[in-house]
Amino acid sequence: MSDRLPVFKAAAVQAAPVFLNRDASVEKACALIEEAGRNGAKLIVLPEAFIPGGPYWAWHLPMREASRFSAELFQNAVDIPSDSTARLGEAARRAGAYVVIGVNERSGKSIYNTLLYFDPEGVIIGTHRKFKPTGPEKLVWGDGDGSTHKVFDTEIGKLGGLICGEHNMVLPGYTLAAMGEQVHVAAWLGFTLADVSMAEIASRNHAIVYNTYVVCSQLIVGEDVFAKLGISREQQRVQAWSGIIEGGSGRVIAGPIGQEEEGIIYGEIDLNKGIPKYFMNDAIGHYWPKQFRVHFDDRELKPLIIEPRGEELADDEAPEK
């Protein structure tokens, strides 16, 4: 009897949050998760920064004017764990699905652009903080580190993900592939100045280069963004691209829907169908040029490291004189 890889239905959500309103955005996310669960999805992906939206003010407003919106985002950000994550976990449990959702994570006095992962029991299995915010987003979000960059071994395969412009960095995707990633979450913000095709091109490239099935989910820019920030549609692109992509070929299995349309895209992911493509292009296996290697630091980087005092060290741990 041969070994069989997982086959399951995935869902990519394309929707707008309730801008800068954490509780209302969580409520909307839970409704979307439960809808996808009722339709049989075993992996449900929601966009980058869905709770409670992206820092569009950083792209369009002077820093002094924009800072009040950064403060409002901080007050509506998500602590992990918290009541907000408990509600999302309960929605995942009711759906009986793995759920990945983008949140503004609050930790100390900083906000991070984070992917939050739940298992079908509603338990948080991990996070991924974006390594480096893009452009003026650096004024709002802090930097992630290697400690949250990993692949999760799940019942639907080895699951990993990246956020928006991380797909253009090359090495984050390469290292996920080297960790054995089989299913990839590509979470995107509603665009500001970039071309709408970036999400599609970068997500399909990941699927081709790393033989990984990709679930791409992009945020819609809602009318509440324009009203609150006082910017016009001419200043802000609102198109989105969401879809489910076959590993190895980059073929679009499901989607996209309309560029300004909210909805959920469903597609079957059969990891067994990806196996024949391994023999054409396995970028971290037999198609890996051995002259190139990547060194990755997976430590949690902290601003303060408190060293134990010498007299408190055990004899075999004390420094030599």
mmCIF file of C-alpha atoms in Angstrom:
data_model
loop_
_atom_site.group_PDB
_atom_site.id
_atom_site.type_symbol
_atom_site.label_atom_id
_atom_site.label_comp_id
_atom_site.label_asym_id
_atom_site.label_seq_id
_atom_site.Cartn_x
_atom_site.Cartn_y
_atom_site.Cartn_z
ATOM 1 C CA MET A 1 0.000 0.000 0.000
ATOM 2 C CA SER A 2 1.481 3.357 -1.050
ATOM 3 C CA ASP A 3 1.592 6.484 1.054
ATOM 4 C CA ARG A 4 -1.061 9.108 0.292
ATOM 5 C CA LEU A 5 -0.777 12.809 1.006
ATOM 6 C CA PRO A 6 -3.709 14.926 2.259
ATOM 7 C CA VAL A 7 -6.578 16.022 0.026
ATOM 8 C CA PHE A 8 -8.820 18.825 1.354
ATOM 9 C CA LYS A 9 -10.907 21.884 0.502
ATOM 10 C CA ALA A 10 -9.312 25.287 1.074
ATOM 11 C CA ALA A 11 -10.990 28.681 1.306
ATOM 12 C CA ALA A 12 -9.494 32.089 0.503
ATOM 13 C CA VAL A 13 -11.412 35.056 1.903
ATOM 14 C CA GLN A 14 -11.419 38.385 0.060
ATOM 15 C CA ALA A 15 -13.077 40.984 2.260
ATOM 16 C CA ALA A 16 -12.754 44.306 4.055
ATOM 17 C CA PRO A 17 -12.555 44.555 7.847
ATOM 18 C CA VAL A 18 -14.450 47.147 9.856
ATOM 19 C CA PHE A 19 -11.707 49.742 9.741
ATOM 20 C CA LEU A 20 -9.991 50.424 13.075
ATOM 21 C CA ASN A 21 -12.709 48.567 14.990
ATOM 22 C CA ARG A 22 -11.275 45.426 16.562
ATOM 23 C CA ASP A 23 -14.465 43.925 17.988
ATOM 24 C CA ALA A 24 -16.517 44.459 14.835
ATOM 25 C CA SER A 25 -13.683 43.073 12.669
ATOM 26 C CA VAL A 26 -13.437 39.987 14.889
ATOM 27 C CA GLU A 27 -17.191 39.507 14.587
ATOM 28 C CA LYS A 28 -17.017 39.728 10.796
ATOM 29 C CA ALA A 29 -14.030 37.361 10.683
ATOM 30 C CA CYS A 30 -15.871 34.784 12.813
ATOM 31 C CA ALA A 31 -18.892 34.936 10.484
ATOM 32 C CA LEU A 32 -16.663 34.383 7.443
ATOM 33 C CA ILE A 33 -14.852 31.492 9.136
ATOM 34 C CA GLU A 34 -18.116 29.801 10.060
ATOM 35 C CA GLU A 35 -19.483 30.271 6.529
ATOM 36 C CA ALA A 36 -16.394 28.647 5.012
ATOM 37 C CA GLY A 37 -16.594 25.843 7.555
ATOM 38 C CA ARG A 38 -20.212 25.132 6.645
ATOM 39 C CA ASN A 39 -19.070 24.801 3.037
ATOM 40 C CA GLY A 40 -16.556 22.116 3.965
ATOM 41 C CA ALA A 41 -13.278 24.063 4.038
ATOM 42 C CA LYS A 42 -10.535 22.507 6.156
ATOM 43 C CA LEU A 43 -8.162 25.434 5.660
ATOM 44 C CA ILE A 44 -9.567 28.968 5.854
ATOM 45 C CA VAL A 45 -7.321 31.946 5.092
ATOM 46 C CA LEU A 46 -8.200 35.581 5.788
ATOM 47 C CA PRO A 47 -6.139 38.567 4.569
ATOM 48 C CA GLU A 48 -3.237 40.459 6.037
ATOM 49 C CA ALA A 49 -4.069 42.851 8.906
ATOM 50 C CA PHE A 50 -7.756 41.920 8.794
ATOM 51 C CA ILE A 51 -8.100 42.940 12.416
ATOM 52 C CA PRO A 52 -8.642 45.850 12.319
ATOM 53 C CA GLY A 53 -7.216 46.969 8.938
ATOM 54 C CA GLY A 54 -4.022 48.320 7.432
ATOM 55 C CA PRO A 55 -2.156 51.572 8.137
ATOM 56 C CA TYR A 56 -3.112 53.340 4.920
ATOM 57 C CA TRP A 57 -2.524 56.703 6.582
ATOM 58 C CA ALA A 58 1.218 56.005 6.537
ATOM 59 C CA TRP A 59 1.085 56.016 2.732
ATOM 60 C CA HIS A 60 -1.082 59.095 2.291
ATOM 61 C CA LEU A 61 -0.813 61.507 5.239
ATOM 62 C CA PRO A 62 2.048 63.497 6.829
ATOM 63 C CA MET A 63 3.490 61.773 9.888
ATOM 64 C CA ARG A 64 2.208 64.275 12.472
ATOM 65 C CA GLU A 65 -1.312 64.054 11.119
ATOM 66 C CA ALA A 66 -1.091 60.295 10.713
ATOM 67 C CA SER A 67 0.097 59.566 14.246
ATOM 68 C CA ARG A 68 -3.408 59.840 15.702
ATOM 69 C CA PHE A 69 -4.521 56.946 13.501
ATOM 70 C CA SER A 70 -1.506 54.916 14.619
ATOM 71 C CA ALA A 71 -2.615 55.534 18.198
ATOM 72 C CA GLU A 72 -6.141 54.383 17.338
ATOM 73 C CA LEU A 73 -4.725 51.258 15.721
ATOM 74 C CA PHE A 74 -2.724 50.523 18.878
ATOM 75 C CA GLN A 75 -5.888 50.768 20.962
ATOM 76 C CA ASN A 76 -7.681 48.366 18.613
ATOM 77 C CA ALA A 77 -4.814 45.912 18.149
ATOM 78 C CA VAL A 78 -4.879 42.276 19.277
ATOM 79 C CA ASP A 79 -3.112 40.855 22.314
ATOM 80 C CA ILE A 80 -2.135 37.192 21.946
ATOM 81 C CA PRO A 81 -3.811 35.528 23.753
ATOM 82 C CA SER A 82 -6.912 37.608 24.541
ATOM 83 C CA ASP A 83 -10.678 37.599 24.322
ATOM 84 C CA SER A 84 -10.331 38.399 20.613
ATOM 85 C CA THR A 85 -8.171 35.351 19.909
ATOM 86 C CA ALA A 86 -10.519 33.208 22.020
ATOM 87 C CA ARG A 87 -13.450 34.271 19.823
ATOM 88 C CA LEU A 88 -11.487 33.504 16.656
ATOM 89 C CA GLY A 89 -10.431 30.156 18.084
ATOM 90 C CA GLU A 90 -14.021 29.267 18.881
ATOM 91 C CA ALA A 91 -14.993 30.088 15.288
ATOM 92 C CA ALA A 92 -12.203 27.809 14.045
ATOM 93 C CA ARG A 93 -13.428 25.058 16.371
ATOM 94 C CA ARG A 94 -17.013 25.382 15.141
ATOM 95 C CA ALA A 95 -15.772 25.309 11.545
ATOM 96 C CA GLY A 96 -13.565 22.295 12.265
ATOM 97 C CA ALA A 97 -10.806 23.880 10.199
ATOM 98 C CA TYR A 98 -7.307 25.291 10.323
ATOM 99 C CA VAL A 99 -7.610 29.087 10.229
ATOM 100 C CA VAL A 100 -4.933 31.631 9.335
ATOM 101 C CA ILE A 101 -5.758 35.314 9.765
ATOM 102 C CA GLY A 102 -3.782 38.536 9.615
ATOM 103 C CA VAL A 103 -3.909 40.712 12.723
ATOM 104 C CA ASN A 104 -2.258 43.794 14.144
ATOM 105 C CA GLU A 105 -0.555 42.189 17.126
ATOM 106 C CA ARG A 106 0.087 44.384 20.161
ATOM 107 C CA SER A 107 3.074 43.465 22.298
ATOM 108 C CA GLY A 108 4.389 45.920 24.851
ATOM 109 C CA LYS A 109 4.448 49.335 23.174
ATOM 110 C CA SER A 110 4.782 47.972 19.642
ATOM 111 C CA ILE A 111 2.438 46.682 16.949
ATOM 112 C CA TYR A 112 3.439 43.837 14.632
ATOM 113 C CA ASN A 113 1.982 42.702 11.326
ATOM 114 C CA THR A 114 1.212 39.099 12.248
ATOM 115 C CA LEU A 115 -0.316 35.934 10.829
ATOM 116 C CA LEU A 116 -2.179 34.001 13.521
ATOM 117 C CA TYR A 117 -2.640 30.220 13.125
ATOM 118 C CA PHE A 118 -5.398 28.103 14.726
ATOM 119 C CA ASP A 119 -5.948 24.354 14.571
ATOM 120 C CA PRO A 120 -9.413 22.740 14.165
ATOM 121 C CA GLU A 121 -9.769 22.608 17.958
ATOM 122 C CA GLY A 122 -9.447 26.373 18.096
ATOM 123 C CA VAL A 123 -5.996 26.271 19.688
ATOM 124 C CA ILE A 124 -3.336 28.790 18.636
ATOM 125 C CA ILE A 125 -0.515 26.776 17.061
ATOM 126 C CA GLY A 126 1.718 29.721 16.234
ATOM 127 C CA THR A 127 2.260 33.136 14.695
ATOM 128 C CA HIS A 128 4.390 34.729 12.024
ATOM 129 C CA ARG A 129 5.486 38.362 12.361
ATOM 130 C CA LYS A 130 6.379 40.140 9.130
ATOM 131 C CA PHE A 131 10.154 40.549 9.038
ATOM 132 C CA LYS A 132 10.236 44.088 7.692
ATOM 133 C CA PRO A 133 7.282 46.442 7.105
ATOM 134 C CA THR A 134 7.128 47.912 3.612
ATOM 135 C CA GLY A 135 7.852 51.576 2.855
ATOM 136 C CA PRO A 136 6.225 54.011 5.309
ATOM 137 C CA GLU A 137 4.618 51.101 7.215
ATOM 138 C CA LYS A 138 7.897 51.106 9.177
ATOM 139 C CA LEU A 139 6.474 54.104 11.038
ATOM 140 C CA VAL A 140 3.664 51.897 12.387
ATOM 141 C CA TRP A 141 4.775 48.247 12.582
ATOM 142 C CA GLY A 142 7.805 46.767 14.305
ATOM 143 C CA ASP A 143 10.154 44.175 12.765
ATOM 144 C CA GLY A 144 9.679 40.454 13.262
ATOM 145 C CA ASP A 145 12.504 37.979 13.836
ATOM 146 C CA GLY A 146 13.322 34.373 13.008
ATOM 147 C CA SER A 147 11.586 32.904 16.047
ATOM 148 C CA THR A 148 8.160 33.113 14.366
ATOM 149 C CA HIS A 149 9.301 31.986 10.915
ATOM 150 C CA LYS A 150 8.452 28.308 10.705
ATOM 151 C CA VAL A 151 6.411 25.567 9.064
ATOM 152 C CA PHE A 152 3.665 23.844 11.061
ATOM 153 C CA ASP A 153 3.192 20.094 10.741
ATOM 154 C CA THR A 154 -0.591 19.674 10.414
ATOM 155 C CA GLU A 155 -3.127 17.097 9.290
ATOM 156 C CA ILE A 156 -3.448 18.915 5.951
ATOM 157 C CA GLY A 157 0.298 19.038 5.327
ATOM 158 C CA LYS A 158 3.246 21.217 6.268
ATOM 159 C CA LEU A 159 1.755 24.705 6.506
ATOM 160 C CA GLY A 160 3.592 28.032 6.330
ATOM 161 C CA GLY A 161 2.968 31.582 5.226
ATOM 162 C CA LEU A 162 4.289 35.009 4.321
ATOM 163 C CA ILE A 163 2.843 38.493 4.405
ATOM 164 C CA CYS A 164 2.635 40.787 1.377
ATOM 165 C CA GLY A 165 6.070 42.119 0.356
ATOM 166 C CA GLU A 166 7.875 39.238 2.083
ATOM 167 C CA HIS A 167 7.158 37.344 -1.131
ATOM 168 C CA ASN A 168 9.549 39.744 -2.876
ATOM 169 C CA MET A 169 12.403 39.148 -0.406
ATOM 170 C CA VAL A 170 13.260 35.686 -1.878
ATOM 171 C CA LEU A 171 14.952 34.191 1.191
ATOM 172 C CA PRO A 172 11.867 34.009 3.460
ATOM 173 C CA GLY A 173 10.151 31.858 0.833
ATOM 174 C CA TYR A 174 13.273 29.804 0.212
ATOM 175 C CA THR A 175 13.692 29.003 3.896
ATOM 176 C CA LEU A 176 10.047 27.916 4.216
ATOM 177 C CA ALA A 177 10.568 25.590 1.269
ATOM 178 C CA ALA A 178 13.727 24.226 2.875
ATOM 179 C CA MET A 179 11.680 23.511 6.022
ATOM 180 C CA GLY A 180 9.417 21.298 3.903
ATOM 181 C CA GLU A 181 6.463 23.611 3.262
ATOM 182 C CA GLN A 182 3.664 21.974 1.230
ATOM 183 C CA VAL A 183 0.827 24.482 1.688
ATOM 184 C CA HIS A 184 1.535 28.204 1.702
ATOM 185 C CA VAL A 185 -0.555 31.128 2.928
ATOM 186 C CA ALA A 186 -0.011 34.327 0.932
ATOM 187 C CA ALA A 187 -1.722 37.148 2.854
ATOM 188 C CA TRP A 188 -1.909 40.586 1.250
ATOM 189 C CA LEU A 189 -3.017 44.083 2.209
ATOM 190 C CA GLY A 190 -5.320 46.140 0.011
ATOM 191 C CA PHE A 191 -2.820 47.899 -2.210
ATOM 192 C CA THR A 192 -1.852 51.517 -1.982
ATOM 193 C CA LEU A 193 0.716 52.374 -4.644
ATOM 194 C CA ALA A 194 1.579 48.923 -6.016
ATOM 195 C CA ASP A 195 0.099 47.387 -9.147
ATOM 196 C CA VAL A 196 -2.754 44.999 -8.479
ATOM 197 C CA SER A 197 -0.964 42.210 -10.335
ATOM 198 C CA MET A 198 1.744 41.956 -7.665
ATOM 199 C CA ALA A 199 -0.257 39.654 -5.379
ATOM 200 C CA GLU A 200 -1.052 37.284 -8.231
ATOM 201 C CA ILE A 201 2.431 37.249 -9.743
ATOM 202 C CA ALA A 202 4.304 36.837 -6.459
ATOM 203 C CA SER A 203 1.913 34.159 -5.151
ATOM 204 C CA ARG A 204 2.027 32.136 -8.372
ATOM 205 C CA ASN A 205 5.807 32.453 -8.460
ATOM 206 C CA HIS A 206 6.007 30.957 -4.954
ATOM 207 C CA ALA A 207 3.864 28.035 -6.094
ATOM 208 C CA ILE A 208 6.062 27.411 -9.141
ATOM 209 C CA VAL A 209 9.496 27.853 -7.591
ATOM 210 C CA TYR A 210 8.868 25.955 -4.357
ATOM 211 C CA ASN A 211 6.369 23.293 -5.491
ATOM 212 C CA THR A 212 3.951 24.554 -2.873
ATOM 213 C CA TYR A 213 0.176 24.938 -3.071
ATOM 214 C CA VAL A 214 -0.697 28.565 -2.340
ATOM 215 C CA VAL A 215 -3.835 30.060 -0.824
ATOM 216 C CA CYS A 216 -3.737 33.783 -1.624
ATOM 217 C CA SER A 217 -6.055 36.082 0.338
ATOM 218 C CA GLN A 218 -6.142 39.841 -0.160
ATOM 219 C CA LEU A 219 -7.806 42.660 1.734
ATOM 220 C CA ILE A 220 -10.469 44.885 0.208
ATOM 221 C CA VAL A 221 -10.204 48.600 0.971
ATOM 222 C CA GLY A 222 -13.611 49.550 2.361
ATOM 223 C CA GLU A 223 -15.432 52.835 2.007
ATOM 224 C CA ASP A 224 -14.901 53.432 5.726
ATOM 225 C CA VAL A 225 -11.170 53.866 5.017
ATOM 226 C CA PHE A 226 -11.804 56.782 2.654
ATOM 227 C CA ALA A 227 -14.305 58.395 5.004
ATOM 228 C CA LYS A 228 -12.121 58.139 8.102
ATOM 229 C CA LEU A 229 -8.831 59.221 6.529
ATOM 230 C CA GLY A 230 -10.320 61.868 4.247
ATOM 231 C CA ILE A 231 -8.668 60.478 1.115
ATOM 232 C CA SER A 232 -10.240 59.870 -2.268
ATOM 233 C CA ARG A 233 -10.467 56.736 -4.380
ATOM 234 C CA GLU A 234 -8.074 58.367 -6.841
ATOM 235 C CA GLN A 235 -5.389 58.250 -4.125
ATOM 236 C CA GLN A 236 -5.950 54.598 -3.206
ATOM 237 C CA ARG A 237 -6.166 51.537 -5.440
ATOM 238 C CA VAL A 238 -8.905 49.218 -4.226
ATOM 239 C CA GLN A 239 -8.426 46.203 -6.494
ATOM 240 C CA ALA A 240 -7.638 42.798 -4.988
ATOM 241 C CA TRP A 241 -6.577 39.377 -6.261
ATOM 242 C CA SER A 242 -7.351 36.222 -4.281
ATOM 243 C CA GLY A 243 -7.087 32.645 -5.471
ATOM 244 C CA ILE A 244 -5.911 29.090 -4.837
ATOM 245 C CA ILE A 245 -2.867 28.025 -6.843
ATOM 246 C CA GLU A 246 -1.457 24.617 -7.780
ATOM 247 C CA GLY A 247 2.048 23.785 -6.614
ATOM 248 C CA GLY A 248 4.716 23.392 -9.276
ATOM 249 C CA SER A 249 2.697 24.678 -12.238
ATOM 250 C CA GLY A 250 1.319 27.926 -10.799
ATOM 251 C CA ARG A 251 -2.054 27.088 -12.356
ATOM 252 C CA VAL A 252 -4.982 28.891 -10.710
ATOM 253 C CA ILE A 253 -7.288 26.203 -9.275
ATOM 254 C CA ALA A 254 -9.949 28.595 -7.996
ATOM 255 C CA GLY A 255 -10.607 32.304 -8.352
ATOM 256 C CA PRO A 256 -10.158 35.113 -8.719
ATOM 257 C CA ILE A 257 -13.391 36.942 -8.050
ATOM 258 C CA GLY A 258 -14.037 40.583 -8.915
ATOM 259 C CA GLN A 259 -11.282 42.990 -7.918
ATOM 260 C CA GLU A 260 -13.595 45.007 -5.669
ATOM 261 C CA GLU A 261 -15.883 42.131 -4.675
ATOM 262 C CA GLU A 262 -16.125 40.493 -1.262
ATOM 263 C CA GLY A 263 -16.447 36.731 -1.189
ATOM 264 C CA ILE A 264 -14.913 33.353 -0.398
ATOM 265 C CA ILE A 265 -13.099 31.255 -2.990
ATOM 266 C CA TYR A 266 -13.017 27.451 -2.613
ATOM 267 C CA GLY A 267 -10.741 24.907 -4.206
ATOM 268 C CA GLU A 268 -9.551 21.338 -3.668
ATOM 269 C CA ILE A 269 -5.907 20.904 -2.780
ATOM 270 C CA ASP A 270 -4.595 17.423 -3.581
ATOM 271 C CA LEU A 271 -0.971 17.252 -2.486
ATOM 272 C CA ASN A 272 -0.547 13.993 -4.393
ATOM 273 C CA LYS A 273 -0.963 15.855 -7.696
ATOM 274 C CA GLY A 274 2.064 17.949 -6.846
ATOM 275 C CA ILE A 275 4.429 14.974 -6.617
ATOM 276 C CA PRO A 276 5.182 14.608 -10.370
ATOM 277 C CA LYS A 277 6.391 18.222 -10.431
ATOM 278 C CA TYR A 278 9.004 17.482 -7.768
ATOM 279 C CA PHE A 279 11.137 15.804 -10.430
ATOM 280 C CA MET A 280 11.177 18.881 -12.643
ATOM 281 C CA ASN A 281 12.042 21.571 -10.124
ATOM 282 C CA ASP A 282 12.818 20.788 -6.487
ATOM 283 C CA ALA A 283 14.650 23.984 -5.546
ATOM 284 C CA ILE A 284 15.786 22.735 -2.132
ATOM 285 C CA GLY A 285 16.394 19.059 -3.075
ATOM 286 C CA HIS A 286 17.875 17.467 -6.196
ATOM 287 C CA TYR A 287 17.499 20.732 -8.153
ATOM 288 C CA TRP A 288 19.381 22.684 -5.477
ATOM 289 C CA PRO A 289 22.803 23.982 -6.658
ATOM 290 C CA LYS A 290 25.035 22.885 -3.793
ATOM 291 C CA GLN A 291 27.217 25.988 -4.134
ATOM 292 C CA PHE A 292 24.456 28.075 -2.513
ATOM 293 C CA ARG A 293 23.458 27.773 1.139
ATOM 294 C CA VAL A 294 21.410 30.012 3.438
ATOM 295 C CA HIS A 295 22.151 30.581 7.127
ATOM 296 C CA PHE A 296 19.017 31.404 9.114
ATOM 297 C CA ASP A 297 18.861 32.774 12.674
ATOM 298 C CA ASP A 298 15.740 31.411 14.387
ATOM 299 C CA ARG A 299 16.379 33.067 17.750
ATOM 300 C CA GLU A 300 13.960 35.457 19.414
ATOM 301 C CA LEU A 301 15.771 38.792 19.425
ATOM 302 C CA LYS A 302 15.099 40.861 22.551
ATOM 303 C CA PRO A 303 16.208 44.381 23.536
ATOM 304 C CA LEU A 304 17.354 43.194 26.965
ATOM 305 C CA ILE A 305 19.178 40.037 27.997
ATOM 306 C CA ILE A 306 19.648 39.626 31.739
ATOM 307 C CA GLU A 307 22.668 37.464 32.518
ATOM 308 C CA PRO A 308 22.621 35.424 35.750
ATOM 309 C CA ARG A 309 25.094 36.542 38.407
ATOM 310 C CA GLY A 310 28.222 34.386 38.719
ATOM 311 C CA GLU A 311 27.518 33.193 42.283
ATOM 312 C CA GLU A 312 24.114 31.890 41.180
ATOM 313 C CA LEU A 313 25.608 29.646 38.492
ATOM 314 C CA ALA A 314 26.081 25.942 39.124
ATOM 315 C CA ASP A 315 29.706 24.864 39.438
ATOM 316 C CA ASP A 316 29.776 23.408 35.935
ATOM 317 C CA GLU A 317 28.213 26.593 34.478
ATOM 318 C CA ALA A 318 30.458 29.167 36.157
ATOM 319 C CA PRO A 319 32.916 30.973 33.826
ATOM 320 C CA GLU A 320 36.514 29.878 33.957
ATOM 321 C CA LYS A 321 38.915 32.188 35.755
#
